[in-house]
mmCIF file of C-alpha atoms in Angstrom:
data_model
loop_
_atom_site.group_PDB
_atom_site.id
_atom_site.type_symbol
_atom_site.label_atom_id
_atom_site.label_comp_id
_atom_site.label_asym_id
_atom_site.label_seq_id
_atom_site.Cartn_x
_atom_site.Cartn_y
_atom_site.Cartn_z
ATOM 1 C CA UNK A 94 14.821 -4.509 -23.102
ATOM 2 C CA UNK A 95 13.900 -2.178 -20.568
ATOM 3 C CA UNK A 96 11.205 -3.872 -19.235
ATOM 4 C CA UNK A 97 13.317 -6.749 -18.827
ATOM 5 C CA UNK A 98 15.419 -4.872 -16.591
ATOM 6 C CA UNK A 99 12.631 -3.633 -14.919
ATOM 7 C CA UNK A 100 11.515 -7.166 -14.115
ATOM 8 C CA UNK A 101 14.998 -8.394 -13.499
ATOM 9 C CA UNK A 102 15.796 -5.521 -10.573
ATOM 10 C CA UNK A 103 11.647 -5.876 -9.103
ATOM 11 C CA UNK A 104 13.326 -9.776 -8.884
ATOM 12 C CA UNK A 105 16.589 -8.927 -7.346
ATOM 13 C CA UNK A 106 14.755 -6.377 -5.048
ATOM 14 C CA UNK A 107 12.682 -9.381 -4.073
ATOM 15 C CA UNK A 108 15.577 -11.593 -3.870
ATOM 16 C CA UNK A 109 17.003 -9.773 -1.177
ATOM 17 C CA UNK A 110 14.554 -9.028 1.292
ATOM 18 C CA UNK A 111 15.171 -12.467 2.853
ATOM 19 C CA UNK A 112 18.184 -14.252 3.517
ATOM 20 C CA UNK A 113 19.139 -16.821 1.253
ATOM 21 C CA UNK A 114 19.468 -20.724 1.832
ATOM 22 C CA UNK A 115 23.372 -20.381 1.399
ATOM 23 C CA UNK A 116 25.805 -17.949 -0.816
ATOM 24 C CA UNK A 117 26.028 -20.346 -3.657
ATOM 25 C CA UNK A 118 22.214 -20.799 -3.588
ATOM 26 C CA UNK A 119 21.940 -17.253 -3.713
ATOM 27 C CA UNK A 120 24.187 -17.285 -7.021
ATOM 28 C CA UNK A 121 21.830 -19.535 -8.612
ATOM 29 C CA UNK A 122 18.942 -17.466 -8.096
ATOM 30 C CA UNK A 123 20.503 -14.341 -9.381
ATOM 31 C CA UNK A 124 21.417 -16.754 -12.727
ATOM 32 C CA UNK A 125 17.994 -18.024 -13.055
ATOM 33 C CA UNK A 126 16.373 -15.063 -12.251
ATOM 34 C CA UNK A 127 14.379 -17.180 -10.086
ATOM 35 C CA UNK A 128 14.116 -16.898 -6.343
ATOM 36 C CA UNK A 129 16.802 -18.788 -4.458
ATOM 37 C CA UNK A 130 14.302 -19.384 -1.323
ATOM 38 C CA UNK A 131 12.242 -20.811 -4.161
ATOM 39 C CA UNK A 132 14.842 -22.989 -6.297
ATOM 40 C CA UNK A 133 15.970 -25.181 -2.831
ATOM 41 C CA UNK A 134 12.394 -25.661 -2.287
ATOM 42 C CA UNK A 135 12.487 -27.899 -5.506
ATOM 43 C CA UNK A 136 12.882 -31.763 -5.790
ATOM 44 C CA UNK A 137 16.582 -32.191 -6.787
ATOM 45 C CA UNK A 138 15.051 -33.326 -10.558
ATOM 46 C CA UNK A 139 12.883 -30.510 -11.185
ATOM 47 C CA UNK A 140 15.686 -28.228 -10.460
ATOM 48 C CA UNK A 141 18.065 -29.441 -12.798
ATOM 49 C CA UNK A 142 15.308 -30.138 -15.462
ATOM 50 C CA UNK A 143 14.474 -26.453 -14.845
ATOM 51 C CA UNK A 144 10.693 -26.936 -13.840
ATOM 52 C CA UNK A 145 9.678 -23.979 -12.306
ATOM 53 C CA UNK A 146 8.522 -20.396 -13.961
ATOM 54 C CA UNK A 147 11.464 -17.937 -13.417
ATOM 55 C CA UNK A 148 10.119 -14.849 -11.354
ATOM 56 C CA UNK A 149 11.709 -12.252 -13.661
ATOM 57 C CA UNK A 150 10.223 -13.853 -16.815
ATOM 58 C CA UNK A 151 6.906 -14.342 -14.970
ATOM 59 C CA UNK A 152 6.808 -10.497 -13.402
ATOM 60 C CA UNK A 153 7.241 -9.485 -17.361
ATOM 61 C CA UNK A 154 4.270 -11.855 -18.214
ATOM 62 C CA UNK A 155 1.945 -10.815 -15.414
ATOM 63 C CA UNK A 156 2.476 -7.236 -15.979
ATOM 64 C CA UNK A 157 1.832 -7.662 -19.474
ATOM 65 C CA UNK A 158 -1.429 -9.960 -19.451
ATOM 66 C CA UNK A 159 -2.844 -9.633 -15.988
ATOM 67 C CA UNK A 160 -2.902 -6.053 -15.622
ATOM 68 C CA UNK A 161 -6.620 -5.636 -16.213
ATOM 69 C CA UNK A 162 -7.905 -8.489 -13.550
ATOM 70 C CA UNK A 163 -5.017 -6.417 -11.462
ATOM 71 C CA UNK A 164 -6.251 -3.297 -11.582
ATOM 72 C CA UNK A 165 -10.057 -4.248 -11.292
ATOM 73 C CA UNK A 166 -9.812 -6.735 -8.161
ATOM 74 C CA UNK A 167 -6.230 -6.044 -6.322
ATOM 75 C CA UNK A 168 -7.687 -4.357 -3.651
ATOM 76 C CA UNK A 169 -9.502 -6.141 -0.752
ATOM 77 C CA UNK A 170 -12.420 -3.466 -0.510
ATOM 78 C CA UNK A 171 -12.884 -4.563 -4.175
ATOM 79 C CA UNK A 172 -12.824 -7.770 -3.846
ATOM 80 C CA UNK A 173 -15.947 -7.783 -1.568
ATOM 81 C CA UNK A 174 -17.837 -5.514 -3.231
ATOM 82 C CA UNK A 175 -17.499 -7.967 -6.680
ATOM 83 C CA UNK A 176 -17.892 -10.922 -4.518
ATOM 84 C CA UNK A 177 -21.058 -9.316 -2.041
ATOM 85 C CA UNK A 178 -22.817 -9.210 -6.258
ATOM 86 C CA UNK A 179 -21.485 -12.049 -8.032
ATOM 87 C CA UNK A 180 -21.738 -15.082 -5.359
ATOM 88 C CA UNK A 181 -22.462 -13.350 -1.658
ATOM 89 C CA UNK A 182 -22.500 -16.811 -0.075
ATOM 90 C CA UNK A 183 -18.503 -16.963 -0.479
ATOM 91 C CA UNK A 184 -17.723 -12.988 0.563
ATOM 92 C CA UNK A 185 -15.800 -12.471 3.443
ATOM 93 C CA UNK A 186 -17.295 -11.350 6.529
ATOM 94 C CA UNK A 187 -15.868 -7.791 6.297
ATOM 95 C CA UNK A 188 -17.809 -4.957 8.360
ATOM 96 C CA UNK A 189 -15.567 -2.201 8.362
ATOM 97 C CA UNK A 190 -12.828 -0.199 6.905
ATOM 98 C CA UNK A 191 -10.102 2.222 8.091
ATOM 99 C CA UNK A 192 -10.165 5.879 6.654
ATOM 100 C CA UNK A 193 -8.296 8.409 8.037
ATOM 101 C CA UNK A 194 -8.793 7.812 11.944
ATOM 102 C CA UNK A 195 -12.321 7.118 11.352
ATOM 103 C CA UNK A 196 -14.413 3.420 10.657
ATOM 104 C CA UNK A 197 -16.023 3.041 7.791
ATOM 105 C CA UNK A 198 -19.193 0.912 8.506
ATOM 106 C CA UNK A 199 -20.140 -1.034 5.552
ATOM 107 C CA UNK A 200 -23.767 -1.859 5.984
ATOM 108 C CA UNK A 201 -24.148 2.183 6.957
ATOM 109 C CA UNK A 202 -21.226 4.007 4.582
ATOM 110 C CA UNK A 203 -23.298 7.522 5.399
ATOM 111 C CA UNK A 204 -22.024 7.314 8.956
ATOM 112 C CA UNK A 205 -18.180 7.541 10.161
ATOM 113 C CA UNK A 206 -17.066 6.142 13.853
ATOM 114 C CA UNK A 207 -14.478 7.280 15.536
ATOM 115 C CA UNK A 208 -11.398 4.898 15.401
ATOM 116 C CA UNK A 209 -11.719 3.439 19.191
ATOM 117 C CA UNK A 210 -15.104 1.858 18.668
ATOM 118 C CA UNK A 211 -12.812 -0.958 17.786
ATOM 119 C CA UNK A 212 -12.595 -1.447 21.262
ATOM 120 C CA UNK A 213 -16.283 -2.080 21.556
ATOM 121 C CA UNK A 214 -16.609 -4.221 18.660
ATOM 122 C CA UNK A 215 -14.149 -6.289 19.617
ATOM 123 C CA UNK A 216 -15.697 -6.401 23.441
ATOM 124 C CA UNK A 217 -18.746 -7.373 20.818
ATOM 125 C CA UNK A 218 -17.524 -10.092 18.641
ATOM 126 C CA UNK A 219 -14.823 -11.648 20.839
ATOM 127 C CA UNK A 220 -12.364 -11.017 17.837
ATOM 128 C CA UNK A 221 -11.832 -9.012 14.896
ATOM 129 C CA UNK A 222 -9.298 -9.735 12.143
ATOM 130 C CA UNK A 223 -7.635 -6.227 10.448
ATOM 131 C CA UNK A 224 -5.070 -6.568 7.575
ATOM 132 C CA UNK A 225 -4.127 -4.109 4.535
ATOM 133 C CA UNK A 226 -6.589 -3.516 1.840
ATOM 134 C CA UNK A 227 -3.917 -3.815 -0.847
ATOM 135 C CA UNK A 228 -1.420 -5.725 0.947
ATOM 136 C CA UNK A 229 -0.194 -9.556 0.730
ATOM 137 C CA UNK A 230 1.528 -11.985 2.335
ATOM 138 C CA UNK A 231 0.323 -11.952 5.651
ATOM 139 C CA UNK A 232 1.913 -8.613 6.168
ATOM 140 C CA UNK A 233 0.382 -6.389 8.456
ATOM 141 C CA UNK A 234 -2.114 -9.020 9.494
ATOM 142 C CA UNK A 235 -4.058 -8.903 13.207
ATOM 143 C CA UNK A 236 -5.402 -10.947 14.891
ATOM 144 C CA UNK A 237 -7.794 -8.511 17.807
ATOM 145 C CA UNK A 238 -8.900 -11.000 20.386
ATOM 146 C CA UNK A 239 -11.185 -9.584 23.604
ATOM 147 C CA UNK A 240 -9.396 -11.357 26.774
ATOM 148 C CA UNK A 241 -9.934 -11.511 30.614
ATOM 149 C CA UNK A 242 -6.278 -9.204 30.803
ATOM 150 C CA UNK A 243 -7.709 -6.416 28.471
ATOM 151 C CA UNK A 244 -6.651 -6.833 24.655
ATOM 152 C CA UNK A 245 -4.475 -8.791 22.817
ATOM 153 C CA UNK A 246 -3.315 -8.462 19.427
ATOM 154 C CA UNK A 247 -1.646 -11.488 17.583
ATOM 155 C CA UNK A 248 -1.615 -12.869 20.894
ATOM 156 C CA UNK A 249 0.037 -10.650 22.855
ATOM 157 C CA UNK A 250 -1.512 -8.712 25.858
ATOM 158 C CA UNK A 251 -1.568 -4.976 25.493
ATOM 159 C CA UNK A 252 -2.447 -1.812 26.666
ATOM 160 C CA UNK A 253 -5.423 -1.223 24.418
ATOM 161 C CA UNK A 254 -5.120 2.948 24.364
ATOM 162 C CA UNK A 255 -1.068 2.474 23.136
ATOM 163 C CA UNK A 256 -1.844 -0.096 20.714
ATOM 164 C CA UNK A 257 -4.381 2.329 19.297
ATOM 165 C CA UNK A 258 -2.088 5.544 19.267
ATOM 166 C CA UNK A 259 -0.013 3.439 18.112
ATOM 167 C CA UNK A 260 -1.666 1.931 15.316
ATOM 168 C CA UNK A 261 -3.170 5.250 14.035
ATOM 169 C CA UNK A 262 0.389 6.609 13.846
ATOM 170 C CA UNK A 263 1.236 4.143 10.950
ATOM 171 C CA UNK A 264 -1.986 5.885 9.190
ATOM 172 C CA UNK A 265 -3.295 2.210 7.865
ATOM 173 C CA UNK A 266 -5.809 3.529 5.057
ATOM 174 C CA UNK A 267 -8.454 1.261 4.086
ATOM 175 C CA UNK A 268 -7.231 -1.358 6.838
ATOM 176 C CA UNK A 269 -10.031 -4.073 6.639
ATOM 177 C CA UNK A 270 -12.195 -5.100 9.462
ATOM 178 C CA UNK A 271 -13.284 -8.705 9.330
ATOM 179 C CA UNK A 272 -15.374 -10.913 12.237
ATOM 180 C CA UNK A 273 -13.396 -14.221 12.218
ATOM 181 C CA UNK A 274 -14.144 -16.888 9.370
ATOM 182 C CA UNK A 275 -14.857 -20.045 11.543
ATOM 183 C CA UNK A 276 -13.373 -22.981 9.448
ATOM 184 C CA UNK A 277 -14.995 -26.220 9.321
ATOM 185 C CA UNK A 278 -13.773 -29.084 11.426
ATOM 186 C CA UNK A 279 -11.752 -30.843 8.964
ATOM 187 C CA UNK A 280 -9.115 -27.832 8.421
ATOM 188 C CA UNK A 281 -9.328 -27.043 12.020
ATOM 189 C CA UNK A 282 -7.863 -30.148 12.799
ATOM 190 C CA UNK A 283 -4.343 -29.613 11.577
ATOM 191 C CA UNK A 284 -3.703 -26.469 12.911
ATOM 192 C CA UNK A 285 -6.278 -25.044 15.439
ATOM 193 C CA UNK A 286 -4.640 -22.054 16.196
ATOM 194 C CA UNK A 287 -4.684 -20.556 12.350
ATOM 195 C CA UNK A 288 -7.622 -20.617 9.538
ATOM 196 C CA UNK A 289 -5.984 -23.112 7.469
ATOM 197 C CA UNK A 290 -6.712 -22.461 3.765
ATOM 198 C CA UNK A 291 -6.686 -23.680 0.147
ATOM 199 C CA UNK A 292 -5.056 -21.891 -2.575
ATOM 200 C CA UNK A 293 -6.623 -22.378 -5.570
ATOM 201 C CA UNK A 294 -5.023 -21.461 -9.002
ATOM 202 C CA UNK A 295 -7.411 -20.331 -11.598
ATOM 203 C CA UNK A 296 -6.455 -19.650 -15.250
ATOM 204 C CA UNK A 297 -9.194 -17.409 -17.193
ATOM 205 C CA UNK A 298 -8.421 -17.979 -21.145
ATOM 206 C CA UNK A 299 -7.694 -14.720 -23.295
ATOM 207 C CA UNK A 300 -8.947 -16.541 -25.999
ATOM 208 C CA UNK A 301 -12.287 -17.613 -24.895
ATOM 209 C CA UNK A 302 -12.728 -16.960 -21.360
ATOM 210 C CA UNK A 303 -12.539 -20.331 -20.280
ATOM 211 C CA UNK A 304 -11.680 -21.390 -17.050
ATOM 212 C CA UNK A 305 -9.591 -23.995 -15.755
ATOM 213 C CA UNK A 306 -7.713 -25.138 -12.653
ATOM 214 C CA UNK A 307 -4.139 -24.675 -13.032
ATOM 215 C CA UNK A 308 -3.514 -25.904 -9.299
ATOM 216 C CA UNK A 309 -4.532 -26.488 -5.572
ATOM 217 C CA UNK A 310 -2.344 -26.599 -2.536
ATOM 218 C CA UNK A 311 -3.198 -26.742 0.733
ATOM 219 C CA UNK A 312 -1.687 -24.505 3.413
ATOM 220 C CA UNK A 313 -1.708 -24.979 7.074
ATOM 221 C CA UNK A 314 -0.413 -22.966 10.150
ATOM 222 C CA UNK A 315 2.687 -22.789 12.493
ATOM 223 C CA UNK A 316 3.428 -21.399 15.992
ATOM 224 C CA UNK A 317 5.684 -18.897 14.154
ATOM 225 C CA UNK A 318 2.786 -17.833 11.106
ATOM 226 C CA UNK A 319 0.418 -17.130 13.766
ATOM 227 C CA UNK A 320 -2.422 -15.512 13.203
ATOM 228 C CA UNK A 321 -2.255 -16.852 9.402
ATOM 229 C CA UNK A 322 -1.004 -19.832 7.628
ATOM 230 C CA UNK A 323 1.475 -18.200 5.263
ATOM 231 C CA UNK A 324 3.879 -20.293 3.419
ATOM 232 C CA UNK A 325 6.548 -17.875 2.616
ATOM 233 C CA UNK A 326 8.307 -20.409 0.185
ATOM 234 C CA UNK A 327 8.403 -22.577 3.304
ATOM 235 C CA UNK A 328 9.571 -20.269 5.477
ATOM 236 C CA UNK A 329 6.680 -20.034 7.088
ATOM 237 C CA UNK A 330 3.911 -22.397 7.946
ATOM 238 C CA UNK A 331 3.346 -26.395 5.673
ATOM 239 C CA UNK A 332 1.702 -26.566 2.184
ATOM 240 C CA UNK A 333 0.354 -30.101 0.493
ATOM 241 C CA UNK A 334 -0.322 -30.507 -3.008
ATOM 242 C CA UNK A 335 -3.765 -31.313 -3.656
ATOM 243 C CA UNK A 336 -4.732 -33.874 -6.407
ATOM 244 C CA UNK A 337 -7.347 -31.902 -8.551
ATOM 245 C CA UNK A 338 -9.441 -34.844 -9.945
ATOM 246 C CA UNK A 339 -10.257 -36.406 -6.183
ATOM 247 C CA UNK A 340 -8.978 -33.475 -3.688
ATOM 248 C CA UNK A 341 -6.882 -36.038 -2.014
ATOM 249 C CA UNK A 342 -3.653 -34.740 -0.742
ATOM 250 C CA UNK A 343 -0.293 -35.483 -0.933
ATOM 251 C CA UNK A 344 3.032 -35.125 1.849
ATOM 252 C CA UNK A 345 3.299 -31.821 3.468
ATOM 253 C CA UNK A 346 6.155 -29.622 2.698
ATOM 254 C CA UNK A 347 7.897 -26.836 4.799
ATOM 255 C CA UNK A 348 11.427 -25.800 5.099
ATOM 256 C CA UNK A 349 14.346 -26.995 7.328
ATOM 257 C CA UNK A 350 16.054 -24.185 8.780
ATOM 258 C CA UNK A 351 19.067 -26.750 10.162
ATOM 259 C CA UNK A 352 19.592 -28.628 7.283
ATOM 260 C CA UNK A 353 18.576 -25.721 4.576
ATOM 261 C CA UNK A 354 16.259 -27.630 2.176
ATOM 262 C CA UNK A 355 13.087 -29.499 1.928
ATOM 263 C CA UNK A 356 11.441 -31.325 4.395
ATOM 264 C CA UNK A 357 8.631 -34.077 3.834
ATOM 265 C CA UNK A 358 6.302 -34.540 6.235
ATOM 266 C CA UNK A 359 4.026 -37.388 6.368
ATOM 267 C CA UNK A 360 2.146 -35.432 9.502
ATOM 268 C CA UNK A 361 1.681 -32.289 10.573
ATOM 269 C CA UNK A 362 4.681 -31.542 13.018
ATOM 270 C CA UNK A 363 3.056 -29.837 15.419
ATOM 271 C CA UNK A 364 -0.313 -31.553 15.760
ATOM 272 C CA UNK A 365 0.602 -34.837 14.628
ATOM 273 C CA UNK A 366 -2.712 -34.772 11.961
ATOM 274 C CA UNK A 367 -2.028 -36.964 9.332
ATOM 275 C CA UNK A 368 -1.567 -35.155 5.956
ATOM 276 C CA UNK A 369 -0.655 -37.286 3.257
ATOM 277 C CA UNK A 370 -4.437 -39.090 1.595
ATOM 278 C CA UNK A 371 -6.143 -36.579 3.722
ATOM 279 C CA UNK A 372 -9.348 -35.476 2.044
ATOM 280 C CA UNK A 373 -10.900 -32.224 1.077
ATOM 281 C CA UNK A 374 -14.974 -32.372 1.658
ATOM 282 C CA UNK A 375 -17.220 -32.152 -0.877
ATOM 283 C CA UNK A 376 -14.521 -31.454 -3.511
ATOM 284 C CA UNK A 377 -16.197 -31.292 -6.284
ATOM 285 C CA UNK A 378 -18.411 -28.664 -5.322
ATOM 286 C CA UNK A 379 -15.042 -26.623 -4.054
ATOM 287 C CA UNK A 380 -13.932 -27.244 -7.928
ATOM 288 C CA UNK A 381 -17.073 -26.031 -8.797
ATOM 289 C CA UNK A 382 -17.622 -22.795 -6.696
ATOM 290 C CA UNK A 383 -13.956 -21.259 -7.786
ATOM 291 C CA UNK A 384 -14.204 -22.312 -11.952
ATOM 292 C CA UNK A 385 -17.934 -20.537 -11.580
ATOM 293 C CA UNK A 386 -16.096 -17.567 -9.755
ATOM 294 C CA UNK A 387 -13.275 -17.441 -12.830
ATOM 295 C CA UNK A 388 -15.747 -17.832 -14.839
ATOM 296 C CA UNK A 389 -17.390 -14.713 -13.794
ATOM 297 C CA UNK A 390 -14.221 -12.175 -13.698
ATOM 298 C CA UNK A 391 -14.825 -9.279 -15.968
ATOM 299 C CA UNK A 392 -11.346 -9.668 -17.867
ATOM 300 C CA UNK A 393 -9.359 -12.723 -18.716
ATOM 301 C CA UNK A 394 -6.520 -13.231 -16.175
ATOM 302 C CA UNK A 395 -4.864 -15.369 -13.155
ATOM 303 C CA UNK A 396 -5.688 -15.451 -9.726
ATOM 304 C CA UNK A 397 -4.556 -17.290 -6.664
ATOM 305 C CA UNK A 398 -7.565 -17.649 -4.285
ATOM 306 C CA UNK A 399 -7.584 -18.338 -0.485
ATOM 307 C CA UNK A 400 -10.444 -20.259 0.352
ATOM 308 C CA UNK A 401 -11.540 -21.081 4.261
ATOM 309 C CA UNK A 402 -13.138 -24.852 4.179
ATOM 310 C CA UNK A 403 -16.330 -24.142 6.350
ATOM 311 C CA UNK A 404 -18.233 -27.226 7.420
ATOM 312 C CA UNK A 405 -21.239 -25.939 5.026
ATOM 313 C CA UNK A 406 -19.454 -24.497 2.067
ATOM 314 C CA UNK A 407 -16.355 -22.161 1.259
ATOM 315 C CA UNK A 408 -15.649 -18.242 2.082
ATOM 316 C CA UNK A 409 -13.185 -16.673 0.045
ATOM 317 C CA UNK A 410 -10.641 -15.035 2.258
ATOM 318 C CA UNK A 411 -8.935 -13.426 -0.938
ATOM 319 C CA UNK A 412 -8.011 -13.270 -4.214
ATOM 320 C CA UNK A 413 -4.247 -12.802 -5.267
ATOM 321 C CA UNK A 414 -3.769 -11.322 -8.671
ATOM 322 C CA UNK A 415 -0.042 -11.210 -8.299
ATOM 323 C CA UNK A 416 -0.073 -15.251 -7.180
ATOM 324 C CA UNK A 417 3.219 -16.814 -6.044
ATOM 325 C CA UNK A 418 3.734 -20.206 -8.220
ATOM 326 C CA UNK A 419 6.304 -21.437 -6.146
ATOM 327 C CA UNK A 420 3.933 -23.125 -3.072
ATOM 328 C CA UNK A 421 2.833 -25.055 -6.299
ATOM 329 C CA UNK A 422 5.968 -25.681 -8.045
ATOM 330 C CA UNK A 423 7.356 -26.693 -4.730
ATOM 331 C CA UNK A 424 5.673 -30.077 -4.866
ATOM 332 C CA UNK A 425 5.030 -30.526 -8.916
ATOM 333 C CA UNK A 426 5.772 -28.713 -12.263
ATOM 334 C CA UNK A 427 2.421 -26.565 -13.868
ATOM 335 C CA UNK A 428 3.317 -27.656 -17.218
ATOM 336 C CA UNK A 429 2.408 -31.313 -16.373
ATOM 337 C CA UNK A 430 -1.466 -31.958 -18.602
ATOM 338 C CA UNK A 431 -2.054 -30.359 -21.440
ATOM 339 C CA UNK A 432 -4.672 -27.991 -20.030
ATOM 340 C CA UNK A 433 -2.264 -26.107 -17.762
ATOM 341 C CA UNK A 434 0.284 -25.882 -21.066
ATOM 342 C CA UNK A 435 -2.165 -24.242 -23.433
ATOM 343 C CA UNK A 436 -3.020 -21.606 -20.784
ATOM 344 C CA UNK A 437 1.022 -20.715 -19.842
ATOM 345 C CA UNK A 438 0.960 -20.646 -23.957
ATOM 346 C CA UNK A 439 -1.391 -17.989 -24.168
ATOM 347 C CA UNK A 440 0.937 -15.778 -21.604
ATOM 348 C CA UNK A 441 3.744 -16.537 -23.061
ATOM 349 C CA UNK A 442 5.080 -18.904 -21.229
ATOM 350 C CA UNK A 443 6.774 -22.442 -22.877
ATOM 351 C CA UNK A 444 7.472 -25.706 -21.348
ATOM 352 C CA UNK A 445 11.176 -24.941 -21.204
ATOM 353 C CA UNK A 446 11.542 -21.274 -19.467
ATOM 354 C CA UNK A 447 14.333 -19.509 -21.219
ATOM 355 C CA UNK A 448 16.877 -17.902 -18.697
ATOM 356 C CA UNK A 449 17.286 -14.251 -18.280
#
């Protein structure tokens, strides 16, 4: 019981750090224990058929069965160290990390820079991308770009000694450093501006350690998610189911702040690139890379992986171990194949959610 409520007030917590769709919306969430930014996000069919994971009952299930692959890979610095051992072709180009007011350089550990040779390397490399080592959604993100004007961070000139008194006065521990992923051509296209990114959704049995592809959905930039492409249960930037057989992908999806609901979108709205049939290079060795990569986690678990498309291969931005469902749900149940119902069995999770 009490870890029901526990889950129940981390949902209403979450519920109410953004406004919701519309009052009565809002009273469906709290009902569901789902989300309300999530539930209008549904087709009108899988809402009343109820097919979607309710947030409180799946906050009991991760804490419960994906605490291990949470407390082993959660935090960014982590995540590169596993990844620089277990498949450093995919690792993320971080250099550097925050401590104190110092960099942490992380092909020479020994040796600690003072916090304003940030200035330098990004006079270096053009620009540098910083966000939170344990962090998520997007928040905290920057973009450091070297300009004509001086600095400018998340493209906005400033005055590069305030920004960093400024920034040190937040004291951003183990902030990452990262040179920019350069994504291949075909991402690019939809979004310049923003390294558009797959999600992939990864299931590691507790059974047997077997891995499977619960989902893919592909997520691509807005003006307003700049310097990321975060979704934000469509709040932010357009997501497009991905067909896992043929990576061939369906309609984007975003929301519509003026008429408070869904919107379909055959193209992207901002660069016109065609979305719907679009398809993801080389596919099957995408599908390949991230099962090897579950395959390979030290403890049976979920995670929700960002992967930049490069025109060679793939780079793991990140792995989530707390992933949202809902940029999946948004566009098609989880429970649809057989596969994906045996591994919500094993957390406890049946094809009808029961309410809170």
């Amino acid at each position: 019981m009490a870890r029901r409520w526990r889950a129940y007030s981390a949902f209403v917590r979450t519920e109410f750090e953004d406004p919701a769709p519309s009052g009565l919306w809002r009273l469906r969430g709290l009902l569901r224990g789902h989300q309300s930014q999530a539930l209008i996000m549904l087709e009108e069919q899988a809402f009343l058929r109820k097919e979607y994971t309710p947030l409180s009952l799946y906050t009991r299930r991760l804490a419960a069965y994906n605490n291990r692959i949470d407390q082993f890979l959660f935090n960014k610095l982590n995540q590169k160290a596993w990844l620089d051992h277990v498949m450093p072709s995919v690792a993320p180009p971080m250099t550097h990390y925050v401590a104190g007011q110092h960099l942490v350089d992380l092909a020479k550990p020994e040796e600690r820079l003072e916090f304003g040779t940030i200035l330098s390397l990004v006079n270096q490399k053009g620009e540098l991308f910083l966000k939170p080592a344990a962090g998520g959604h997007a928040k905290g993100a920057l973009r450091l770009v070297h300009a004509p004007e001086g600095l400018q961070v998340n493209g906005r000139n400033v005055h590069a000694r305030e920004w960093l008194d400024g920034f040190l006065r937040q004291k951003p521990d183990a902030y990452t450093i990262s040179e920019i992923i350069r994504q291949g051509t075909w991402s690019e296209t939809f979004f310049p501006p923003t390294l558009n990114t797959l999600r992939v959704l990864t299931g590691t049995h507790f059974s047997n350690h077997r891995t499977v592809i619960l989902a893919a959905t592909m997520k691509m930039g807005r003006p307003e998610t700049y310097p990321t492409d975060n979704w934000k249960i469509g709040r932010g930037g357009i997501s497009a189911l991905v067909d896992p057989l043929n990576g061939v992908l369906g309609p984007g999806l975003s929301y519509n702040s003026e008429t408070r609901g869904r919107q379909v979108s055959e193209r992207h709205p901002d660069s016109g690139v065609q979305i719907r049939n679009a398809v993801i290079p080389n596919w099957d060795v995408v599908k390949s890379r991230m099962l090897r990569l579950a395959s390979q986690l030290p403890y049976p678990g979920l995670i929700g992986w960002d992967v930049a498309l490069t025109n060679d291969d793939i780079v793991i931005v990140e792995a989530n171990t707390t992933p949202g469902l809902a940029i999946h749900e948004s566009h098609a149940s989880l429970r649809r194949t057989p596969e994906q119902r045996a591994f919500w069995a094993e957390m406890g999770i049946r094809d009808k959610p029961r309410s809170t």
